[in-house]
């Protein structure tokens, strides 16, 4: 209803401007000034003032008088306030908000296919906290694009052809189990990362002759991959697949799931990388310098190296073939990248341009890393904090908080130990995800428990509790009651006010504010998807929670004296529950039924 309201406002305003002889290229549609209870406002009077030869407030008043809103169902009236024209909703708009159910926030299909590549951490060991922002942000980006009506696939691009994997494979085949320390956790990537660390330690500290022999074997693995040697692929694949399986199990705890794991060796084996190299060499920008083929890109301080003197390709070369494959198979390609890949992303785009690709299909989300107060993390050194550790601690801290709160009040006999454990998982992991995804991607994050698990502040538990409270109200309304006498009302048709509910009874300021914020959800989804900024949804959930809590304080639901008012408020709680559940779903945060 919000998107239709906006479309109606744009149409009515455009007609009024045309009738007055004004240009319609900039309607100035925006959120109304603070304290104004309108849904939308137009600041067009500012830009029209000089042309009209009148001050903005006068132009705004003339525009408001000229508007014909008679054919628009959702827009009831417009008025001028200073330089703004404010547009106010009618009962049909509030009724549509009241009818929101399971599809809350889901937009009509766009017909576009979008591939979202995220995480893509090298399969060299456990996922570390410093990289945790990628799967959390990437999953939320994919979710919001899907809610916005796109056909979305989630891909993990697997670096299985670089030097790191050659080192890992050599180390795995060289060292014995008894030469390694105990694994930090009983899962395959923790077991195998010991070989990788041992191998790097050997290459740094062993005698030069031993290092030379090891480097020769590592080089032979890289050459075997480049030459398409099946035995070499199998050797490397044995390591990659095991480590990736463990990393995937870790990521599933967030949860972050993938539709496809795309290996870079795929583009070596099918000839795509060789084709890219051949075309790059033919470019005017291609130069052979410092024993390597490079692209001299004027917009960048560093050249893009795409082929070594020994004939082996680089990660970026294979990624060029990977992206051309994306362009052939999807309408849009979104990649979530850490800030240290910004240069590489820019060079990749320019190289794709030079190769004749339409890079308007390509979009990047660049993020800063997550730190803990203790400092930075390092996979190779084995001194960092694993994502598993962070999630374990999140669950433990959430469990402690839940149990403390239960001890501070009469324990609910219906809340079992299993319920406590479920809530601890939902709240703990939700706190990590929410705290990370709620920040603008380019802002660095230092994760702090006191903020993430604060039940009283604007954190995940604060928002999750709104959903749990809605569920509690609706459960109580249903017990012993049919919908007509107090249970959750159901709308048989999309967009219809639930049967027996009179939306005009919901006339308290807190009720209207909650209806407005419910109605605005599709617009939030649209803007978050357009800008690839899921933190906008998190900001919305905090505003939503404030509006719901104000309604809950001031407007008794089950204790309402008038049965019809009670029924209308139950319907409002139902609409609120579906809205906040889907907003949390976009963020990848579970919506508990009880807390």
Coordinates of C-alpha atoms in Angstrom, one line a residue, residues 20-593:
X20 CA 0.3 24.8 -14.1
X21 CA 3.0 24.7 -16.8
X22 CA 5.8 23.6 -14.5
X23 CA 8.4 21.0 -15.3
X24 CA 7.8 17.5 -13.8
X25 CA 11.4 16.1 -13.9
X26 CA 11.9 16.5 -10.1
X27 CA 8.8 16.0 -7.9
X28 CA 10.8 16.3 -4.7
X29 CA 9.1 13.3 -3.0
X30 CA 10.5 12.6 0.4
X31 CA 9.7 11.8 4.0
X32 CA 7.7 14.5 5.6
X33 CA 9.3 16.9 8.1
X34 CA 9.5 15.6 11.7
X35 CA 6.3 16.0 13.6
X36 CA 4.1 15.9 10.5
X37 CA 1.7 13.0 10.4
X38 CA 1.7 12.7 6.6
X39 CA 3.0 9.7 4.8
X40 CA 4.9 11.6 2.1
X41 CA 5.8 15.2 1.3
X42 CA 7.0 17.2 -1.7
X43 CA 9.7 19.8 -1.6
X44 CA 9.1 20.8 -5.3
X45 CA 8.2 24.3 -4.2
X46 CA 11.8 25.1 -3.5
X47 CA 13.0 24.5 -7.0
X48 CA 9.9 26.2 -8.5
X49 CA 10.0 29.4 -6.5
X50 CA 12.3 31.3 -8.9
X51 CA 10.3 30.2 -11.9
X52 CA 7.0 31.1 -10.2
X53 CA 8.3 34.4 -8.9
X54 CA 6.9 33.6 -5.5
X55 CA 8.3 32.3 -2.2
X56 CA 8.2 28.5 -1.7
X57 CA 5.4 28.5 0.9
X58 CA 3.1 30.3 -1.6
X59 CA 4.0 27.9 -4.4
X60 CA 3.4 25.0 -2.0
X61 CA -0.1 26.3 -1.1
X62 CA -1.0 26.8 -4.8
X63 CA 0.1 23.3 -5.6
X64 CA -1.9 21.8 -2.7
X65 CA -5.0 23.6 -4.0
X66 CA -4.4 22.4 -7.5
X67 CA -4.2 18.7 -6.7
X68 CA -7.0 16.5 -7.7
X69 CA -7.0 13.4 -5.4
X70 CA -10.5 12.2 -6.1
X71 CA -9.5 9.1 -8.1
X72 CA -6.9 7.9 -5.7
X73 CA -8.0 5.4 -3.0
X74 CA -5.2 5.7 -0.5
X75 CA -4.5 9.4 -0.6
X76 CA -7.1 11.3 1.4
X77 CA -5.9 14.9 1.3
X78 CA -3.0 17.2 0.8
X79 CA -2.1 20.4 2.5
X80 CA 0.7 22.9 2.5
X81 CA 2.9 23.5 5.5
X82 CA 5.6 26.0 4.9
X83 CA 7.5 25.0 1.7
X84 CA 6.1 21.5 1.8
X85 CA 3.1 19.8 0.3
X86 CA 2.1 17.0 2.7
X87 CA 0.1 14.0 1.6
X88 CA -2.2 12.2 4.1
X89 CA -3.6 8.7 4.0
X90 CA -7.2 7.7 4.2
X91 CA -9.0 4.8 5.9
X92 CA -8.3 2.5 2.9
X93 CA -4.6 3.0 3.5
X94 CA -4.8 2.1 7.1
X95 CA -7.1 -0.9 6.3
X96 CA -4.5 -2.2 3.8
X97 CA -1.9 -2.0 6.5
X98 CA -4.1 -3.9 8.8
X99 CA -4.5 -6.7 6.3
X100 CA -0.8 -7.5 6.1
X101 CA 0.0 -11.2 6.7
X102 CA 2.6 -13.7 5.6
X103 CA 3.7 -11.9 2.5
X104 CA 4.5 -8.7 4.4
X105 CA 7.3 -6.7 2.6
X106 CA 7.4 -9.0 -0.4
X107 CA 7.3 -7.1 -3.7
X108 CA 6.0 -8.2 -7.1
X109 CA 8.4 -10.3 -9.2
X110 CA 10.8 -8.2 -11.3
X111 CA 11.7 -11.0 -13.7
X112 CA 15.4 -10.3 -13.0
X113 CA 17.9 -13.0 -12.1
X114 CA 20.5 -12.0 -9.6
X115 CA 23.6 -13.9 -8.4
X116 CA 25.0 -12.8 -5.1
X117 CA 28.5 -14.0 -4.4
X118 CA 29.6 -13.7 -0.8
X119 CA 31.9 -15.1 1.8
X120 CA 34.2 -16.9 -0.7
X121 CA 36.9 -17.3 2.0
X122 CA 39.9 -19.3 1.0
X123 CA 39.4 -22.9 2.2
X124 CA 42.5 -22.9 4.4
X125 CA 40.9 -23.3 7.8
X126 CA 38.1 -22.3 10.1
X127 CA 36.1 -19.1 9.4
X128 CA 37.5 -16.3 11.6
X129 CA 35.6 -13.4 13.2
X130 CA 37.4 -10.8 11.1
X131 CA 35.7 -12.2 8.0
X132 CA 32.3 -12.8 9.7
X133 CA 30.8 -9.7 8.2
X134 CA 30.9 -11.1 4.7
X135 CA 28.5 -14.0 5.1
X136 CA 26.2 -12.0 7.4
X137 CA 26.1 -9.0 5.1
X138 CA 26.0 -11.2 2.0
X139 CA 23.1 -13.3 3.2
X140 CA 21.1 -10.2 4.2
X141 CA 21.8 -8.6 0.8
X142 CA 20.5 -11.8 -1.0
X143 CA 17.5 -11.9 1.3
X144 CA 16.5 -8.3 0.7
X145 CA 16.9 -8.7 -3.1
X146 CA 14.7 -11.8 -2.9
X147 CA 12.0 -9.9 -0.9
X148 CA 12.2 -7.2 -3.6
X149 CA 11.0 -9.7 -6.2
X150 CA 14.2 -10.9 -7.8
X151 CA 15.1 -14.5 -8.6
X152 CA 18.2 -14.8 -6.4
X153 CA 21.0 -17.4 -6.3
X154 CA 23.7 -17.4 -3.5
X155 CA 27.2 -18.4 -4.7
X156 CA 30.4 -19.2 -2.9
X157 CA 33.4 -18.7 -5.2
X158 CA 36.0 -21.3 -4.1
X159 CA 39.7 -20.4 -4.5
X160 CA 41.0 -23.9 -5.2
X161 CA 43.8 -23.1 -7.7
X162 CA 46.1 -20.5 -6.0
X163 CA 49.4 -21.0 -4.2
X164 CA 47.7 -21.3 -0.8
X165 CA 46.0 -24.5 -1.9
X166 CA 49.1 -25.8 -3.5
X167 CA 50.9 -25.3 -0.2
X168 CA 48.0 -26.8 1.7
X169 CA 48.0 -29.9 -0.6
X170 CA 51.8 -30.4 -0.3
X171 CA 51.6 -30.1 3.5
X172 CA 48.7 -32.5 3.8
X173 CA 50.6 -35.1 1.8
X174 CA 53.9 -34.4 3.6
X175 CA 53.4 -34.2 7.4
X176 CA 52.2 -37.0 9.7
X177 CA 49.4 -36.7 12.3
X178 CA 51.8 -37.3 15.2
X179 CA 53.8 -34.2 14.1
X180 CA 50.8 -31.9 14.7
X181 CA 49.2 -30.3 17.8
X182 CA 45.8 -31.3 18.9
X183 CA 43.0 -29.8 16.9
X184 CA 41.1 -26.9 18.5
X185 CA 37.7 -28.3 17.7
X186 CA 36.4 -31.7 16.6
X187 CA 35.5 -30.8 13.0
X188 CA 37.3 -31.5 9.8
X189 CA 38.6 -27.9 9.0
X190 CA 40.1 -27.7 12.5
X191 CA 41.9 -31.0 11.9
X192 CA 43.3 -30.1 8.5
X193 CA 44.3 -26.5 9.2
X194 CA 47.1 -28.0 11.3
X195 CA 48.8 -29.2 8.1
X196 CA 48.5 -25.8 6.5
X197 CA 50.0 -24.1 9.5
X198 CA 52.7 -26.7 9.8
X199 CA 53.5 -26.2 6.1
X200 CA 53.9 -22.5 6.4
X201 CA 56.0 -22.8 9.5
X202 CA 58.3 -25.2 7.6
X203 CA 58.6 -22.9 4.6
X204 CA 59.6 -20.0 6.9
X205 CA 62.0 -21.9 9.2
X206 CA 63.5 -25.0 7.4
X207 CA 66.9 -25.3 5.8
X208 CA 67.1 -23.6 2.4
X209 CA 67.7 -26.9 0.6
X210 CA 64.5 -28.4 2.2
X211 CA 62.5 -25.3 1.4
X212 CA 63.7 -25.4 -2.2
X213 CA 62.6 -29.0 -2.6
X214 CA 59.2 -28.1 -1.1
X215 CA 58.8 -25.1 -3.3
X216 CA 59.5 -27.3 -6.4
X217 CA 56.7 -29.7 -5.3
X218 CA 54.3 -26.7 -4.7
X219 CA 55.2 -25.3 -8.1
X220 CA 54.5 -28.7 -9.8
X221 CA 51.0 -28.7 -8.2
X222 CA 50.3 -25.3 -9.6
X223 CA 51.6 -26.3 -13.0
X224 CA 49.5 -29.4 -12.9
X225 CA 46.3 -27.4 -12.2
X226 CA 47.2 -25.0 -15.0
X227 CA 47.8 -27.9 -17.4
X228 CA 44.5 -29.6 -16.6
X229 CA 46.1 -32.7 -15.0
X230 CA 43.3 -34.8 -13.6
X231 CA 45.4 -36.4 -10.8
X232 CA 46.5 -32.9 -9.6
X233 CA 42.9 -31.8 -9.5
X234 CA 42.0 -34.8 -7.4
X235 CA 44.8 -34.2 -5.0
X236 CA 43.9 -30.6 -4.4
X237 CA 40.2 -31.4 -4.4
X238 CA 40.6 -33.8 -1.6
X239 CA 41.9 -31.0 0.7
X240 CA 39.6 -28.3 -0.6
X241 CA 36.4 -30.3 -0.3
X242 CA 37.1 -31.5 3.2
X243 CA 38.0 -28.0 4.5
X244 CA 35.0 -26.4 2.7
X245 CA 32.6 -29.0 4.2
X246 CA 33.7 -27.9 7.7
X247 CA 33.5 -24.2 6.9
X248 CA 30.1 -24.7 5.4
X249 CA 29.0 -26.4 8.7
X250 CA 30.2 -23.4 10.6
X251 CA 28.4 -20.9 8.3
X252 CA 25.2 -22.9 8.6
X253 CA 25.2 -21.9 12.3
X254 CA 24.6 -18.2 11.3
X255 CA 22.8 -19.5 9.2
X256 CA 24.3 -18.7 5.8
X257 CA 23.5 -21.2 3.0
X258 CA 24.5 -21.3 -0.6
X259 CA 22.9 -22.5 -3.8
X260 CA 26.2 -23.3 -5.5
X261 CA 29.9 -23.6 -4.7
X262 CA 31.7 -22.4 -7.9
X263 CA 35.3 -23.5 -8.1
X264 CA 37.8 -21.4 -9.9
X265 CA 39.4 -24.5 -11.4
X266 CA 36.1 -24.9 -13.4
X267 CA 37.2 -21.9 -15.6
X268 CA 40.7 -23.4 -16.1
X269 CA 39.3 -26.8 -17.1
X270 CA 36.8 -25.5 -19.6
X271 CA 39.2 -23.3 -21.4
X272 CA 37.6 -20.0 -20.2
X273 CA 40.8 -18.8 -18.5
X274 CA 43.0 -19.5 -21.6
X275 CA 40.4 -17.6 -23.7
X276 CA 40.5 -14.6 -21.4
X277 CA 44.4 -14.6 -21.4
X278 CA 44.4 -14.6 -25.2
X279 CA 42.0 -11.7 -25.4
X280 CA 43.8 -9.7 -22.8
X281 CA 47.1 -10.1 -24.7
X282 CA 45.5 -8.6 -27.8
X283 CA 44.5 -5.4 -25.9
X284 CA 46.5 -2.2 -26.5
X285 CA 46.8 -2.0 -22.7
X286 CA 48.6 -5.3 -22.5
X287 CA 52.4 -5.1 -21.7
X288 CA 55.0 -7.7 -20.8
X289 CA 57.0 -6.3 -17.9
X290 CA 59.0 -7.7 -15.0
X291 CA 58.6 -11.3 -16.3
X292 CA 54.8 -11.1 -16.4
X293 CA 51.9 -10.1 -18.7
X294 CA 50.1 -7.1 -17.3
X295 CA 47.4 -4.6 -18.1
X296 CA 48.5 -1.0 -17.9
X297 CA 45.4 0.7 -16.5
X298 CA 45.8 4.5 -16.4
X299 CA 43.2 4.9 -13.6
X300 CA 45.2 2.7 -11.2
X301 CA 48.6 3.1 -9.6
X302 CA 49.4 -0.6 -10.0
X303 CA 49.2 -2.7 -13.2
X304 CA 46.9 -5.7 -13.3
X305 CA 49.1 -8.9 -13.6
X306 CA 47.2 -11.6 -15.5
X307 CA 49.8 -14.2 -16.5
X308 CA 53.1 -15.2 -14.8
X309 CA 56.3 -15.9 -16.8
X310 CA 55.9 -19.6 -16.2
X311 CA 52.5 -19.5 -17.9
X312 CA 50.3 -19.8 -14.8
X313 CA 47.3 -17.6 -14.4
X314 CA 46.4 -15.5 -11.3
X315 CA 43.2 -15.4 -9.2
X316 CA 42.0 -12.2 -11.0
X317 CA 42.5 -13.8 -14.4
X318 CA 40.3 -16.7 -13.4
X319 CA 37.9 -14.3 -11.8
X320 CA 37.5 -12.5 -15.1
X321 CA 36.4 -15.7 -16.7
X322 CA 34.1 -16.3 -13.7
X323 CA 32.4 -13.0 -14.2
X324 CA 31.9 -13.4 -17.9
X325 CA 30.1 -16.6 -17.0
X326 CA 27.9 -14.7 -14.5
X327 CA 27.1 -12.1 -17.2
X328 CA 26.0 -14.9 -19.6
X329 CA 23.7 -16.5 -17.0
X330 CA 22.3 -13.7 -14.8
X331 CA 20.9 -10.3 -15.3
X332 CA 22.8 -8.8 -12.3
X333 CA 25.9 -9.9 -10.4
X334 CA 26.4 -8.7 -6.9
X335 CA 29.7 -9.4 -5.1
X336 CA 30.3 -8.7 -1.4
X337 CA 34.0 -7.9 -0.8
X338 CA 36.2 -6.8 2.1
X339 CA 37.8 -3.4 1.9
X340 CA 41.2 -4.9 1.1
X341 CA 39.7 -6.1 -2.2
X342 CA 38.6 -2.6 -3.4
X343 CA 41.6 -2.1 -5.7
X344 CA 41.2 -5.6 -7.2
X345 CA 37.5 -5.0 -7.7
X346 CA 38.2 -1.8 -9.6
X347 CA 40.8 -3.4 -11.8
X348 CA 38.5 -6.3 -12.5
X349 CA 35.7 -4.0 -13.6
X350 CA 38.0 -2.0 -15.9
X351 CA 39.4 -5.2 -17.4
X352 CA 35.9 -6.6 -18.0
X353 CA 35.1 -3.3 -19.8
X354 CA 38.1 -3.6 -22.0
X355 CA 37.1 -7.2 -22.8
X356 CA 33.8 -5.8 -24.1
X357 CA 31.5 -6.7 -21.3
X358 CA 28.5 -4.7 -20.0
X359 CA 29.7 -4.0 -16.5
X360 CA 26.5 -2.3 -15.6
X361 CA 25.4 -5.8 -14.6
X362 CA 28.2 -5.8 -11.9
X363 CA 27.6 -4.3 -8.4
X364 CA 29.9 -4.5 -5.4
X365 CA 29.2 -4.2 -1.7
X366 CA 32.4 -3.2 0.0
X367 CA 32.6 -3.6 3.8
X368 CA 35.1 -2.9 6.6
X369 CA 36.2 -5.7 8.9
X370 CA 34.9 -6.8 12.3
X371 CA 37.3 -6.6 15.2
X372 CA 37.0 -7.7 18.8
X373 CA 38.4 -5.4 21.5
X374 CA 41.3 -7.9 21.8
X375 CA 42.6 -7.0 18.3
X376 CA 42.9 -8.3 14.8
X377 CA 42.8 -12.0 13.8
X378 CA 45.1 -14.1 11.6
X379 CA 44.2 -17.4 10.0
X380 CA 47.7 -18.4 9.1
X381 CA 49.2 -17.8 12.5
X382 CA 46.5 -19.6 14.3
X383 CA 46.1 -16.9 16.9
X384 CA 42.8 -15.4 15.9
X385 CA 39.3 -15.9 17.2
X386 CA 37.2 -18.3 15.2
X387 CA 33.6 -17.6 14.3
X388 CA 32.6 -20.8 16.1
X389 CA 34.1 -19.4 19.3
X390 CA 32.1 -16.1 18.9
X391 CA 28.9 -18.0 18.3
X392 CA 29.5 -20.3 21.3
X393 CA 30.1 -17.4 23.5
X394 CA 27.0 -15.6 22.2
X395 CA 24.8 -18.6 23.0
X396 CA 26.4 -18.9 26.5
X397 CA 26.0 -15.3 27.3
X398 CA 22.4 -15.3 26.0
X399 CA 21.6 -18.4 28.1
X400 CA 22.9 -16.7 31.2
X401 CA 20.9 -13.6 30.5
X402 CA 17.7 -15.6 29.9
X403 CA 18.2 -17.6 33.1
X404 CA 18.9 -14.5 35.1
X405 CA 15.7 -12.9 33.8
X406 CA 13.8 -16.0 34.7
X407 CA 15.2 -16.0 38.2
X408 CA 14.2 -12.3 38.6
X409 CA 10.5 -13.2 38.1
X410 CA 8.2 -16.1 38.6
X411 CA 9.4 -18.9 36.3
X412 CA 6.9 -19.7 33.6
X413 CA 5.9 -23.3 34.2
X414 CA 5.5 -23.7 30.4
X415 CA 9.1 -22.6 29.7
X416 CA 11.2 -25.8 29.8
X417 CA 15.0 -26.2 29.7
X418 CA 14.6 -26.9 26.0
X419 CA 12.8 -23.6 25.6
X420 CA 15.6 -21.8 27.4
X421 CA 18.2 -23.4 25.1
X422 CA 16.2 -22.6 22.0
X423 CA 15.8 -19.0 23.1
X424 CA 19.5 -18.8 24.0
X425 CA 20.4 -19.9 20.4
X426 CA 17.9 -17.6 18.8
X427 CA 18.9 -14.6 20.9
X428 CA 22.7 -15.2 21.0
X429 CA 23.2 -15.8 17.3
X430 CA 20.6 -13.2 16.4
X431 CA 22.6 -10.7 18.5
X432 CA 25.8 -11.3 16.5
X433 CA 24.0 -11.1 13.1
X434 CA 22.0 -8.0 14.0
X435 CA 24.8 -6.1 15.5
X436 CA 26.9 -6.7 12.4
X437 CA 24.3 -6.2 9.7
X438 CA 22.8 -3.1 11.4
X439 CA 25.9 -1.0 10.6
X440 CA 26.6 0.7 7.3
X441 CA 29.0 -1.7 5.5
X442 CA 31.8 0.8 5.1
X443 CA 32.0 1.5 8.9
X444 CA 34.4 -0.5 10.9
X445 CA 33.0 -2.6 13.7
X446 CA 34.4 -3.5 17.1
X447 CA 32.0 -6.1 18.4
X448 CA 30.9 -5.6 22.0
X449 CA 28.8 -8.0 24.0
X450 CA 27.3 -5.3 26.2
X451 CA 25.7 -3.6 23.2
X452 CA 24.8 -6.7 21.2
X453 CA 23.0 -8.5 24.0
X454 CA 21.3 -5.5 25.7
X455 CA 17.6 -6.5 26.0
X456 CA 16.7 -2.9 26.8
X457 CA 18.5 -1.1 24.1
X458 CA 18.0 -1.1 20.3
X459 CA 19.6 -4.5 19.7
X460 CA 18.4 -7.9 18.4
X461 CA 16.8 -9.0 21.7
X462 CA 15.0 -5.7 21.9
X463 CA 13.4 -6.3 18.5
X464 CA 13.0 -10.0 18.9
X465 CA 11.0 -9.4 22.1
X466 CA 8.4 -7.4 20.0
X467 CA 7.8 -10.6 18.0
X468 CA 7.6 -12.7 21.1
X469 CA 5.2 -10.3 22.7
X470 CA 2.9 -10.3 19.6
X471 CA 2.9 -14.1 19.6
X472 CA 2.0 -14.1 23.3
X473 CA -0.9 -11.7 22.7
X474 CA -2.2 -13.7 19.8
X475 CA -1.9 -17.0 21.6
X476 CA -3.9 -15.7 24.5
X477 CA -6.5 -14.2 22.1
X478 CA -6.9 -17.6 20.4
X479 CA -7.2 -19.7 23.5
X480 CA -10.9 -20.6 23.7
X481 CA -11.8 -18.0 21.1
X482 CA -12.9 -18.1 17.5
X483 CA -11.7 -15.3 15.3
X484 CA -15.0 -13.5 15.4
X485 CA -14.8 -13.3 19.2
X486 CA -11.2 -12.5 19.7
X487 CA -8.8 -14.8 18.0
X488 CA -6.4 -13.7 15.2
X489 CA -8.5 -12.3 12.4
X490 CA -7.8 -13.7 8.9
X491 CA -8.2 -12.0 5.6
X492 CA -9.5 -14.3 2.9
X493 CA -8.2 -12.0 0.1
X494 CA -5.0 -10.2 -0.2
X495 CA -5.5 -6.5 0.6
X496 CA -8.9 -7.1 2.4
X497 CA -9.4 -5.9 5.9
X498 CA -9.9 -8.9 8.1
X499 CA -13.6 -9.8 8.4
X500 CA -15.5 -8.1 11.2
X501 CA -12.7 -5.5 11.9
X502 CA -13.4 -1.8 11.7
X503 CA -10.1 0.0 11.1
X504 CA -11.7 3.3 12.0
X505 CA -11.8 2.2 15.6
X506 CA -8.0 2.3 15.6
X507 CA -7.8 6.1 15.9
X508 CA -5.4 6.6 18.9
X509 CA -2.1 8.2 17.9
X510 CA -0.2 5.1 18.9
X511 CA -2.4 2.9 16.7
X512 CA -2.1 5.1 13.7
X513 CA 1.7 5.4 14.1
X514 CA 2.0 1.6 14.2
X515 CA -0.2 1.3 11.1
X516 CA 1.9 3.8 9.3
X517 CA 5.2 2.0 10.1
X518 CA 3.6 -1.3 9.1
X519 CA 2.5 0.2 5.8
X520 CA 6.0 1.6 5.1
X521 CA 7.8 -1.8 5.2
X522 CA 7.6 -2.5 1.4
X523 CA 9.2 0.9 0.7
X524 CA 12.0 0.1 3.1
X525 CA 12.6 -3.2 1.3
X526 CA 12.6 -1.5 -2.0
X527 CA 15.2 1.1 -1.0
X528 CA 17.4 -1.4 0.8
X529 CA 17.4 -3.6 -2.3
X530 CA 18.0 -0.7 -4.7
X531 CA 21.0 0.5 -2.6
X532 CA 22.2 -2.9 -1.5
X533 CA 22.0 -1.7 2.1
X534 CA 20.2 -4.2 4.4
X535 CA 21.1 -2.0 7.4
X536 CA 18.1 0.1 6.4
X537 CA 15.9 -2.8 7.4
X538 CA 17.6 -3.0 10.8
X539 CA 17.1 0.8 11.3
X540 CA 13.4 0.2 10.4
X541 CA 13.1 -2.6 12.9
X542 CA 14.3 -0.3 15.7
X543 CA 11.7 2.3 14.8
X544 CA 9.1 -0.4 14.5
X545 CA 9.9 -1.7 18.0
X546 CA 9.5 1.8 19.4
X547 CA 6.1 2.2 17.8
X548 CA 4.9 -1.2 18.9
X549 CA 6.0 -0.7 22.4
X550 CA 4.3 2.7 22.6
X551 CA 1.1 1.1 21.3
X552 CA 1.5 -1.8 23.8
X553 CA 1.8 0.7 26.7
X554 CA -1.1 3.0 25.7
X555 CA -3.6 0.7 24.0
X556 CA -4.7 -2.4 26.0
X557 CA -5.4 -5.3 23.5
X558 CA -7.0 -8.2 25.4
X559 CA -8.3 -5.9 28.2
X560 CA -10.0 -3.5 25.8
X561 CA -13.6 -2.8 27.0
X562 CA -15.2 -2.8 23.6
X563 CA -15.2 -6.2 21.9
X564 CA -15.0 -4.6 18.5
X565 CA -12.0 -2.5 19.5
X566 CA -10.4 -5.6 21.0
X567 CA -10.8 -7.4 17.7
X568 CA -9.3 -4.5 15.8
X569 CA -6.3 -4.3 18.1
X570 CA -5.8 -8.1 17.8
X571 CA -5.8 -7.6 14.0
X572 CA -3.2 -4.9 14.4
X573 CA -1.0 -7.1 16.6
X574 CA -1.3 -9.8 13.9
X575 CA -0.2 -7.4 11.2
X576 CA 2.7 -6.2 13.4
X577 CA 3.8 -9.8 14.0
X578 CA 4.0 -10.7 10.3
X579 CA 5.8 -7.5 9.5
X580 CA 8.5 -7.7 12.2
X581 CA 9.0 -11.5 11.5
X582 CA 9.7 -10.8 7.9
X583 CA 12.0 -7.8 8.7
X584 CA 14.0 -10.1 11.0
X585 CA 14.0 -12.8 8.3
X586 CA 15.6 -10.4 5.8
X587 CA 18.3 -9.7 8.4
X588 CA 18.7 -13.5 9.0
X589 CA 17.7 -13.1 12.6
X590 CA 15.2 -15.6 14.1
X591 CA 11.9 -14.4 15.4
X592 CA 11.3 -16.2 18.7
X593 CA 7.7 -17.1 19.7

